[in-house]
CSV table of C-alpha atoms in Angstrom, one decimal:
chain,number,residue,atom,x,y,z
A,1,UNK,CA,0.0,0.0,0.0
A,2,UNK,CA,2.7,2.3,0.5
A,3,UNK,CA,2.6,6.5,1.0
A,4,UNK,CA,-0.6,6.1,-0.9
A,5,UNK,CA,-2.3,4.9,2.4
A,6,UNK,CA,-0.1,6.6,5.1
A,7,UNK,CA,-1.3,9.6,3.3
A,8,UNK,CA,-5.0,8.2,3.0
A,9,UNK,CA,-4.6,7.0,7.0
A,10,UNK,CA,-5.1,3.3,7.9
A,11,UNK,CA,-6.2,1.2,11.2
A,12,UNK,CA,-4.4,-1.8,12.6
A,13,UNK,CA,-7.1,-3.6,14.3
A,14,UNK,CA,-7.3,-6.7,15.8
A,15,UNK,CA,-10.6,-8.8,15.8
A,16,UNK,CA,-11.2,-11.5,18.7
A,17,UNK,CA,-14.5,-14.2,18.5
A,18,UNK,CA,-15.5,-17.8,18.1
A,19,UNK,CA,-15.5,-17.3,13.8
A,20,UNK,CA,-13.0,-14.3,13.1
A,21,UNK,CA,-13.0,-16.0,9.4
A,22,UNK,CA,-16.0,-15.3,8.9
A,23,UNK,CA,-15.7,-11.5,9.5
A,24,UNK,CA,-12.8,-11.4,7.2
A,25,UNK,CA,-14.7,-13.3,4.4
A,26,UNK,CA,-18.3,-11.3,4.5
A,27,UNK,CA,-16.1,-7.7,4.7
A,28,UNK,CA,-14.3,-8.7,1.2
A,29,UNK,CA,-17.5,-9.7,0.0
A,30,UNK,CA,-18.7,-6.8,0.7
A,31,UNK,CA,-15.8,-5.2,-1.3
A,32,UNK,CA,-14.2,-4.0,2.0
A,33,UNK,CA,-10.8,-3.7,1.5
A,34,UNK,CA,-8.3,-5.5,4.0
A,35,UNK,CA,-4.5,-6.1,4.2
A,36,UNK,CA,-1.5,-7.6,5.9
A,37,UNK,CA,-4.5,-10.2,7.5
A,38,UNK,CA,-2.2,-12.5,9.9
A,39,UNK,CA,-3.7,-15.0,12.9
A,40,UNK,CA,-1.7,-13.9,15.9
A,41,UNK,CA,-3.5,-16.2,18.7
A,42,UNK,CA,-6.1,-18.9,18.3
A,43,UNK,CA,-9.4,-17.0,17.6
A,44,UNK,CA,-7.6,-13.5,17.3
A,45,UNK,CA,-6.6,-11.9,14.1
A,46,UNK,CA,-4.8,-9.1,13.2
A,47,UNK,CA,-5.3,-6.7,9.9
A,48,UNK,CA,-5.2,-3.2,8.3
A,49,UNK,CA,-8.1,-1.3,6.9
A,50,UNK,CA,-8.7,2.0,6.0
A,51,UNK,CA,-10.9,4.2,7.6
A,52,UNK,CA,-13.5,4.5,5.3
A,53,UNK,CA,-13.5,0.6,5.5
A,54,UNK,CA,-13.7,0.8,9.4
A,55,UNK,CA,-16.9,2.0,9.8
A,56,UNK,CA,-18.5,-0.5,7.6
A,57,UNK,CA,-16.4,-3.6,9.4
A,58,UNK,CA,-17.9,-2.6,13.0
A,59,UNK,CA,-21.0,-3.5,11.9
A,60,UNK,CA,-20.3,-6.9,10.4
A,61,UNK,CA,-17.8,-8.0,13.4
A,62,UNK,CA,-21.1,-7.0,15.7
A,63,UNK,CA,-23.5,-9.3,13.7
A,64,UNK,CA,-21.2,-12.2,14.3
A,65,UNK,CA,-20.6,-12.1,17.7
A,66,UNK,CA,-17.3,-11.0,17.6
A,67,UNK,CA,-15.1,-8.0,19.5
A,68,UNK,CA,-12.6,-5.5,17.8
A,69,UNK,CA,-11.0,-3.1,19.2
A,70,UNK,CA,-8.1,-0.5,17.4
A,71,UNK,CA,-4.1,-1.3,17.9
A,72,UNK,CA,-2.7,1.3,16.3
A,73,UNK,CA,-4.1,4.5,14.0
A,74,UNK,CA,-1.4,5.2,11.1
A,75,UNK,CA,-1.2,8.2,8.7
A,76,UNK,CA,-1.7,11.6,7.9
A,77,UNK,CA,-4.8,12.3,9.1
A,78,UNK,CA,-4.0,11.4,12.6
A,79,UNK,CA,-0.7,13.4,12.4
A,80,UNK,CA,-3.5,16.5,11.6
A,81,UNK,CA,-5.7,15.5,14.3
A,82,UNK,CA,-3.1,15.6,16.6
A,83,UNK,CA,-2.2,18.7,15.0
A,84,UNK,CA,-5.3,20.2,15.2
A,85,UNK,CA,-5.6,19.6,19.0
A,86,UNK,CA,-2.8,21.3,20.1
A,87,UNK,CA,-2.7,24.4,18.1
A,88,UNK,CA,-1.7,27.1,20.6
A,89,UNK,CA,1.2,24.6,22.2
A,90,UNK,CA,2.4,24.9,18.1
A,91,UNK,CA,2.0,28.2,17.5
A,92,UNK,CA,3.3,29.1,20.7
A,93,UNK,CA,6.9,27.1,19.9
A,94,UNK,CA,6.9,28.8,16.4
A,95,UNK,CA,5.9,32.4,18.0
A,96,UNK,CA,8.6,31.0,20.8
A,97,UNK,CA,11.8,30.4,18.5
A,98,UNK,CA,10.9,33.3,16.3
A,99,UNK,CA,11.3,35.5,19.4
A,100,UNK,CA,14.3,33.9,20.0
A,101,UNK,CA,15.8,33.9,16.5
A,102,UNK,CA,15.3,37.8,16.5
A,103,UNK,CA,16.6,38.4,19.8
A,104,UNK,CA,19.7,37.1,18.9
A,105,UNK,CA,20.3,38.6,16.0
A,106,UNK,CA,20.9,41.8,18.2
A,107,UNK,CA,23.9,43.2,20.8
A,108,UNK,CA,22.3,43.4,23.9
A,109,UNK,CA,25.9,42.8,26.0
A,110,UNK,CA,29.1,44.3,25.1
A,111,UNK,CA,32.0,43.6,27.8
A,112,UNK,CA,35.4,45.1,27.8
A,113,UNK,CA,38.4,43.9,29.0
A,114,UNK,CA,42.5,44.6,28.7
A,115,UNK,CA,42.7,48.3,29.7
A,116,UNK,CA,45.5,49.2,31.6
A,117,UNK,CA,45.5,53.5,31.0
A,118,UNK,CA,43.1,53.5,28.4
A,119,UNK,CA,39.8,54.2,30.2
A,120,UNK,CA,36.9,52.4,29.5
A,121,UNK,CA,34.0,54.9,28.5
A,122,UNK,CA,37.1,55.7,25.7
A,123,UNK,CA,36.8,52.5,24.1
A,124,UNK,CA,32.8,52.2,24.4
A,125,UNK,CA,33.1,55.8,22.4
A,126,UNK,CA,35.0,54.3,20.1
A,127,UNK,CA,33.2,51.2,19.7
A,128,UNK,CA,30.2,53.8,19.5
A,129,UNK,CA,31.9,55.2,16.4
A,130,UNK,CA,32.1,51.5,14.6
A,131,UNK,CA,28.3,50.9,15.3
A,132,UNK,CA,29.0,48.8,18.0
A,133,UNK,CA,26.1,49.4,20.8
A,134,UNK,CA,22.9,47.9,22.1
A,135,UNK,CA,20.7,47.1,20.2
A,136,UNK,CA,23.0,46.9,16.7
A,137,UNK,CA,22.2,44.2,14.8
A,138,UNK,CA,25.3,41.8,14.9
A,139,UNK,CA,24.9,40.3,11.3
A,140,UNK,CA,25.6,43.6,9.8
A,141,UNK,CA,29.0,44.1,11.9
A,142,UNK,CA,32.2,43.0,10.0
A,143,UNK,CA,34.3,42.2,13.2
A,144,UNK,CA,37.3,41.1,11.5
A,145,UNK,CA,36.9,44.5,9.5
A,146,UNK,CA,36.4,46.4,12.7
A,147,UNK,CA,39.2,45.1,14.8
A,148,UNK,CA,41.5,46.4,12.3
A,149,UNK,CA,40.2,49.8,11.3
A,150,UNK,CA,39.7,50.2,15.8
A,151,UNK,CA,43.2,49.6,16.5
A,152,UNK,CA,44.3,51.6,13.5
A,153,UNK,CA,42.4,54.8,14.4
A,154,UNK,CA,43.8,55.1,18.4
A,155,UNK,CA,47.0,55.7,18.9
A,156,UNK,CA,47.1,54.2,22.2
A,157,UNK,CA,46.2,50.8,21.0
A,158,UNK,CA,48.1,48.1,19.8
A,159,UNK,CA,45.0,45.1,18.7
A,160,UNK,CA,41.7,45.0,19.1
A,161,UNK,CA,39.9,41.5,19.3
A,162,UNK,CA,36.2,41.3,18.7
A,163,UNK,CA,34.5,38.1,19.2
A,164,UNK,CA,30.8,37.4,19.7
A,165,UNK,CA,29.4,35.3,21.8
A,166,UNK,CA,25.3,34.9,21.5
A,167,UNK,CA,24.0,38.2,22.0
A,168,UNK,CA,27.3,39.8,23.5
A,169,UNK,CA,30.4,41.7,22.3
A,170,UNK,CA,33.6,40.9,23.5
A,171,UNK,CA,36.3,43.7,23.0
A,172,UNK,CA,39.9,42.8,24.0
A,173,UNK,CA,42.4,45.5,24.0
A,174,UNK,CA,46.0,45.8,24.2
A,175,UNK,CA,47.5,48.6,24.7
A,176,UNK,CA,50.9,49.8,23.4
A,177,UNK,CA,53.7,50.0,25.4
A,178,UNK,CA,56.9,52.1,24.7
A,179,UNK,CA,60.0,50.0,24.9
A,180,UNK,CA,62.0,51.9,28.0
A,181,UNK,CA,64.8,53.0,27.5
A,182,UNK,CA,68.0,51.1,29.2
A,183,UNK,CA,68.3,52.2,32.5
A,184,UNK,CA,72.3,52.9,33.0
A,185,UNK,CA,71.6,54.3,36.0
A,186,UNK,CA,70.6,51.2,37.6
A,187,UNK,CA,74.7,50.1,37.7
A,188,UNK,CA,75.5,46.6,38.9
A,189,UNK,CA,77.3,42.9,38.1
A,190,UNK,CA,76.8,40.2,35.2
A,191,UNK,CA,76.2,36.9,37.3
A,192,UNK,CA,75.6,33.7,35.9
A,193,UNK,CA,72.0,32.2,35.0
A,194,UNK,CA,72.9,28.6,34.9
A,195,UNK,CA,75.9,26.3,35.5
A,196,UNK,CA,77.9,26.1,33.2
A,197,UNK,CA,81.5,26.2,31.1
A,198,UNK,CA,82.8,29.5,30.2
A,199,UNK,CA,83.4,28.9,26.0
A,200,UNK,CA,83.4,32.7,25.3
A,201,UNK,CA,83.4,36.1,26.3
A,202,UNK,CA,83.0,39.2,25.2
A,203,UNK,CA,83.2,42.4,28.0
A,204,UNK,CA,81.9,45.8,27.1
A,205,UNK,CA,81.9,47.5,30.3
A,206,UNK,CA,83.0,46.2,33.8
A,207,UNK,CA,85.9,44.0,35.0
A,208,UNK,CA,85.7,39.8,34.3
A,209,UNK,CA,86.1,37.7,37.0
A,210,UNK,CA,86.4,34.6,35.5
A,211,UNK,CA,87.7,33.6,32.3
A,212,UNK,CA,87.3,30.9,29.2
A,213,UNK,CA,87.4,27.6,30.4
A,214,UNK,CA,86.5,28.0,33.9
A,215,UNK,CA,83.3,26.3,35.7
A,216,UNK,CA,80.6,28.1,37.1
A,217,UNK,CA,77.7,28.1,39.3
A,218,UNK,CA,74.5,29.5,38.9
A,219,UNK,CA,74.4,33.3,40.9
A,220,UNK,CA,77.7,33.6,40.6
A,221,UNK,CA,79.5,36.9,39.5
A,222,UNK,CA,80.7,36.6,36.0
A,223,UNK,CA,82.0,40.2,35.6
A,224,UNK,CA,82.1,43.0,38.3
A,225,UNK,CA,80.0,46.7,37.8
A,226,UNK,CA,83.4,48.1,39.2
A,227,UNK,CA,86.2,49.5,37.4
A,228,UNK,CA,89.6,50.4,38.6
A,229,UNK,CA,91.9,53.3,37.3
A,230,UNK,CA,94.8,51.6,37.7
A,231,UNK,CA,95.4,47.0,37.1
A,232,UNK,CA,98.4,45.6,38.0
A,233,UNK,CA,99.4,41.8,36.6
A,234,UNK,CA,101.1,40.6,39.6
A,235,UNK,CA,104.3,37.8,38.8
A,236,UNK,CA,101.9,34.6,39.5
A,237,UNK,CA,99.3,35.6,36.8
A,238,UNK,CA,96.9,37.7,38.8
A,239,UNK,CA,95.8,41.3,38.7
A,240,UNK,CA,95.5,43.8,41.0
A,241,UNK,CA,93.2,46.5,41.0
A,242,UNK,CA,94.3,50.0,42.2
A,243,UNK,CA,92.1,53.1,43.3
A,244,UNK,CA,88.9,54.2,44.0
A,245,UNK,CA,86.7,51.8,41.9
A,246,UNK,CA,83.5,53.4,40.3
A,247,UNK,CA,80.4,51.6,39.8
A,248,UNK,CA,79.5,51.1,36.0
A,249,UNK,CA,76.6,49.0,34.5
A,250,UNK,CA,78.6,45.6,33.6
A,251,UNK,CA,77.8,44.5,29.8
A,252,UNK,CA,78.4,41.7,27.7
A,253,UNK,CA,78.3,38.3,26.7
A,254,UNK,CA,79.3,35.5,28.3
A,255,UNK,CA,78.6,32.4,26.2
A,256,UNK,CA,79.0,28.9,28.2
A,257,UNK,CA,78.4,25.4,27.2
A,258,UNK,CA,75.1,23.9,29.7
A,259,UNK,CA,73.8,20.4,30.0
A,260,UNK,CA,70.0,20.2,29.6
A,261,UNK,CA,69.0,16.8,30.5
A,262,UNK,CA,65.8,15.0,30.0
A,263,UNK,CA,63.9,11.5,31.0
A,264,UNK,CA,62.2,9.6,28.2
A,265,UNK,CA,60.4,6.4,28.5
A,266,UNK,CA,58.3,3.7,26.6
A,267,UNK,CA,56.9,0.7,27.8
A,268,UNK,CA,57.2,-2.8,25.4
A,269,UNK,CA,53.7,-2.9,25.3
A,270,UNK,CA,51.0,-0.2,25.1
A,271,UNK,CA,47.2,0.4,24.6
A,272,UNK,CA,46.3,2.6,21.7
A,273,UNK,CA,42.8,4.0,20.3
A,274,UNK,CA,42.2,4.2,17.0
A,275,UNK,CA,38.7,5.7,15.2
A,276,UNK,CA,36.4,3.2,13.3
A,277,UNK,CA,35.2,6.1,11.3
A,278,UNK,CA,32.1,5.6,13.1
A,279,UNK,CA,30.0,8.8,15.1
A,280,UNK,CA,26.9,9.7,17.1
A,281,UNK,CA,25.7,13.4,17.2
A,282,UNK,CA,23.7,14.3,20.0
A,283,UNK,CA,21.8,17.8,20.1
A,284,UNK,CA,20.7,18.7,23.5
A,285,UNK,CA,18.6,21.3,24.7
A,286,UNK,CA,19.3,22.3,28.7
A,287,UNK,CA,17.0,24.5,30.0
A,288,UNK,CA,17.0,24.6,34.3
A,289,UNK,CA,19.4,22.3,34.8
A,290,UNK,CA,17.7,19.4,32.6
A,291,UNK,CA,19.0,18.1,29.5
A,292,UNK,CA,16.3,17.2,27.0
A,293,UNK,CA,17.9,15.0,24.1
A,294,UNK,CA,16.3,16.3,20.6
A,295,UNK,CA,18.4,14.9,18.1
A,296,UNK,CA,20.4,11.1,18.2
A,297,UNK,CA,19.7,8.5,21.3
A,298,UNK,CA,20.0,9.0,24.8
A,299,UNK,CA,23.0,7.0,25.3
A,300,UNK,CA,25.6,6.3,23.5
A,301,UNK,CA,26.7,2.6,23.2
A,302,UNK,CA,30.1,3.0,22.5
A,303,UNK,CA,32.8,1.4,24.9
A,304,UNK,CA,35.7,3.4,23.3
A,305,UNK,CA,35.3,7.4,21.8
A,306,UNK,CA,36.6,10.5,22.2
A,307,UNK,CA,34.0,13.3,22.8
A,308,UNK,CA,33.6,17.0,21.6
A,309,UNK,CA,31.4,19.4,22.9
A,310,UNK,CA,30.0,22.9,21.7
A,311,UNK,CA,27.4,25.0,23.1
A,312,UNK,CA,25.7,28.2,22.8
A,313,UNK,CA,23.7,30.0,25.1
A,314,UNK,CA,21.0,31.8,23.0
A,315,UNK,CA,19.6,33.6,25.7
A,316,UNK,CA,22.6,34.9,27.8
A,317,UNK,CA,20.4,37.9,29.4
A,318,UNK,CA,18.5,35.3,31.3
A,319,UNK,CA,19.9,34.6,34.6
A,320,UNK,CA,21.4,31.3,34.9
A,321,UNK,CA,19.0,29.0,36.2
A,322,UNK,CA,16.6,30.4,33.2
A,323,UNK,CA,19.0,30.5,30.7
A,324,UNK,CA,18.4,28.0,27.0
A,325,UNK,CA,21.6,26.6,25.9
A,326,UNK,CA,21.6,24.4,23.0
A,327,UNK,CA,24.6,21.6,23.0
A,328,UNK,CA,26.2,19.4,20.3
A,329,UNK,CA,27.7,16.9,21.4
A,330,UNK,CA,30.1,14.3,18.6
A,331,UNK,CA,31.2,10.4,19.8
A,332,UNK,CA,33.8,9.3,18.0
A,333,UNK,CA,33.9,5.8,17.8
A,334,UNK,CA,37.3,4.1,19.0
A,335,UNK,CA,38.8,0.6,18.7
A,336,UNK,CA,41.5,-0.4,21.3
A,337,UNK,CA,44.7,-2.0,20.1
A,338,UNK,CA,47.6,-3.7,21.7
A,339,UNK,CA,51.0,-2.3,20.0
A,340,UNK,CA,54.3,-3.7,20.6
A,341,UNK,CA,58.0,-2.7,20.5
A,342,UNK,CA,60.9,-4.4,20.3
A,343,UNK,CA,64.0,-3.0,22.2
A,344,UNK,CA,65.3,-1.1,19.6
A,345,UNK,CA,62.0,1.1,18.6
A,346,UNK,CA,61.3,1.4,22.2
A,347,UNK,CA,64.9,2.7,22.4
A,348,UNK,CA,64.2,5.4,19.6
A,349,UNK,CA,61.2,5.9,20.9
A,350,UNK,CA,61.8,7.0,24.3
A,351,UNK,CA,65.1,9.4,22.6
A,352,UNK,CA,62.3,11.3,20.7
A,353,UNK,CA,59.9,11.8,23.6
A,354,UNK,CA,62.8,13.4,25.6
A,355,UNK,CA,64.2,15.4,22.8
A,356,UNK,CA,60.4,16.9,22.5
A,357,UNK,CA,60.4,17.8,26.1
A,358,UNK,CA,63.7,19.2,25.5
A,359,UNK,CA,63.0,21.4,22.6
A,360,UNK,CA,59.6,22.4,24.1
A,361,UNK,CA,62.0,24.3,27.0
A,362,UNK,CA,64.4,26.6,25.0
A,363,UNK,CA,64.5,29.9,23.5
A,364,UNK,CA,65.4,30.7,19.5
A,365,UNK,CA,68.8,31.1,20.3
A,366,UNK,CA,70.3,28.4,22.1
A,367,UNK,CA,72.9,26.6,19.9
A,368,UNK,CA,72.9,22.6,20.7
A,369,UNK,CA,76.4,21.2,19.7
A,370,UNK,CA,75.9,18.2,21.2
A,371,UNK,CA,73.9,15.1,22.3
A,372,UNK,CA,74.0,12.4,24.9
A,373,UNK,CA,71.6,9.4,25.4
A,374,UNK,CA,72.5,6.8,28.2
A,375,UNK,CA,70.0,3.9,28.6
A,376,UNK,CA,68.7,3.7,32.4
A,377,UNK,CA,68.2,1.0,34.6
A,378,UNK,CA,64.3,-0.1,35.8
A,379,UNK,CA,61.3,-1.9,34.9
A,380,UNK,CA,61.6,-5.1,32.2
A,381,UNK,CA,59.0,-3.5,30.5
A,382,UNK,CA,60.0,-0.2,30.2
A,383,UNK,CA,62.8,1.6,28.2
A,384,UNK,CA,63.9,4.5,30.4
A,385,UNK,CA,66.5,6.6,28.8
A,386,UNK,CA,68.2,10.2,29.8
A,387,UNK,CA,69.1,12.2,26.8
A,388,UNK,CA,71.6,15.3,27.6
A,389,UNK,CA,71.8,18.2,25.1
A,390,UNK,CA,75.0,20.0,25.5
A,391,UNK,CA,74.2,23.9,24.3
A,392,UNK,CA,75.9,27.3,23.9
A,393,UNK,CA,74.4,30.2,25.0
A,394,UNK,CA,74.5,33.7,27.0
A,395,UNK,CA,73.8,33.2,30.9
A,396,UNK,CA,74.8,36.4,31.7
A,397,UNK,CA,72.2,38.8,33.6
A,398,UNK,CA,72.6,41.9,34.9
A,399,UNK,CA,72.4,42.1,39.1
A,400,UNK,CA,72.0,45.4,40.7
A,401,UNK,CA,75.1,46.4,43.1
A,402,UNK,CA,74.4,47.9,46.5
A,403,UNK,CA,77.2,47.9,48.3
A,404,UNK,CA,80.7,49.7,48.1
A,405,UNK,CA,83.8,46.6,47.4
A,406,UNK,CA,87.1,47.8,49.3
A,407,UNK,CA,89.7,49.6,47.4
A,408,UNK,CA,92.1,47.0,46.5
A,409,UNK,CA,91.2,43.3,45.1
A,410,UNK,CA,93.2,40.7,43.3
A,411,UNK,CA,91.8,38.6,40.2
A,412,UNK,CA,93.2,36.0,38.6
């Protein structure tokens, strides 16, 4: 029968008596039409038949004794009748997201956050000037636009971000900062960041304490803020300073060689999850603390996925316990498998987690000019290695002097 008799609407019925048969025979006679006609207990019988059909069946199941009652109504005038019947709960969900769909296609909140100097009523004027306000509506503001042509047209401003969240208006400033000049006044001592081995050195201002080659400790001072008039290189190698020292800014480089060291392992054996390609999408609709499920099942039947959420509250004026947030929610479908290493890829692999924790540590210009990896003792079933980067780089920093050194000192 098909669409044809969704759309015309259909009855299951079922028809209970001493001589169901009967019924079904005198109804076709009678040019009534049935369908789908199966026994389904002894003296019970289940079939379809339309409506019109129905009405004329009642009366022959009556004249032979027999009871029907309706199982199930099917088609599109039910779906109308039900319809029909709850008009205003209909209208009012339509009316409902309508209102809701408009209101949100407005600013209502705009919240502003970075300011440091720059007061705040100057960046609502300014926002002002861009059409951002109450009331605008958001799909006619070009944010990425905006943000540009904002941070270009204040000169105290470095960026402006824009992002919009539901009905409100994020603006994030920075501001711009002038790079200070170098403050000489503040005189003092190079001393070391790290420990280290002295490779090379290169003074600008200030007297060196130590020299290429020599081992160091971290705090300690690599090159003094005072300068003496007057050095004298004494007959066992060391100098003597002379005079009344002043205190100078000490600058310059002091490049040493440092040992970074890192702790990598890998078990023999691990678990890893891998997607089936499979996913459930979940739609969700929380209102008052209650989740109501609109699209995809209730529960998920996976024993392995990764989840990823995003919502969007789409009425963010509301207080929180009134507030309508609408949820997606993706399961991706994972398989669990066993993988194995030998000693040798377990080896490797336990070097390249180390060296990504080392690299993950240092700045653009540390030089690495050499690499260590000793294999540590432990579990069977681990690989534990410690992978030492030898690198080159300035540890000097600058350490403000407060106190007065005597006269006279001797360096070697």
């Amino acid at each position: 029968m098909g669409w044809y008799s969704y759309f015309m609407g259909y009855l299951i019925i079922i028809i209970e008596g001493d001589f169901p048969e009967k019924v079904i025979n005198m109804a076709l006679t009678r040019g009534i039409l049935l369908w789908d006609i199966k026994a389904i207990e002894n003296n019970k019988i289940m079939l379809k038949v339309k409506i019109p059909g129905f009405r004329a069946l009642r009366h022959i199941v009556k004249h032979n004794g027999c009871r029907m009652k309706i199982h199930k109504k099917v088609g599109m005038p039910f779906k109308l009748s039900w319809i029909k019947r709850r008009k205003g709960l209909i209208y009012g969900s339509v009316i409902f997201f309508i209102s809701l769909y408009i209101l949100s296609s407005f600013v209502w909140f705009i919240e502003i956050t970075g300011m440091e100097k720059i007061k705040e009523s100057e960046i609502n004027d300014l926002a002002l000037q861009y059409g951002i306000r109450r009331g605008a509506n958001i799909n006619s503001l070009d944010l990425d636009k905006l943000e540009i042509e904002m941070a270009e047209n204040h000169p105290g401003i470095a960026w402006v971000g824009l992002d919009r969240e539901g009905t409100k208006i994020s603006i994030k400033i920075a501001e711009k900062s002038l790079i200070p000049k170098t403050e000489d006044h503040k005189k003092g001592h190079l001393i070391a960041l790290e420990d280290g081995i002295i490779e090379e050195m290169l003074i600008l201002q200030g007297t060196p304490l130590v020299q290429e080659g020599d081992t160091v400790k971290k705090g300690q001072m690599l090159v003094s803020g005072y300068i003496y008039p007057e050095i004298i290189v004494n007959d066992d190698g060391t100098q003597s300073f002379d005079g009344d020292p002043e205190l100078v800014k000490a600058k310059g480089v002091v490049r040493a060689v440092v040992d970074y060291k890192q702790i990598g392992s890998c078990p023999l054996e691990k678990d890893t999850y891998i997607k089936t390609g499979e996913t459930i999408e979940q739609i969700i609709v929380k209102f008052k603390n209650k989740n109501i499920v609109i699209k995809g099942p209730k529960e998920v039947n996976y024993k392995y996925y990764i989840q990823t959420t995003k919502s969007k509250n789409i009425m963010p004026w509301r207080n929180k316990d009134n507030s309508v947030e609408f949820i997606s929610q993706v399961y991706y479908e994972q398989n669990k498998k066993k993988i194995q290493y030998g000693h040798e890829e377990a080896f490797k692999e336990a070097i390249k987690k180390a060296e990504k924790e080392l690299g993950s540590k240092f700045k653009k210009d540390i030089e690495v000019v050499e690499k260590e990896v000793n294999l540590l003792p432990g579990d069977s079933n681990i690989v534990k290695v410690e992978v030492t980067w030898k690198c080159v780089h300035n540890i000097a920093k600058n350490l403000v002097a407060e106190e007065k050194p005597q006269n006279k000192t001797e360096q070697p």
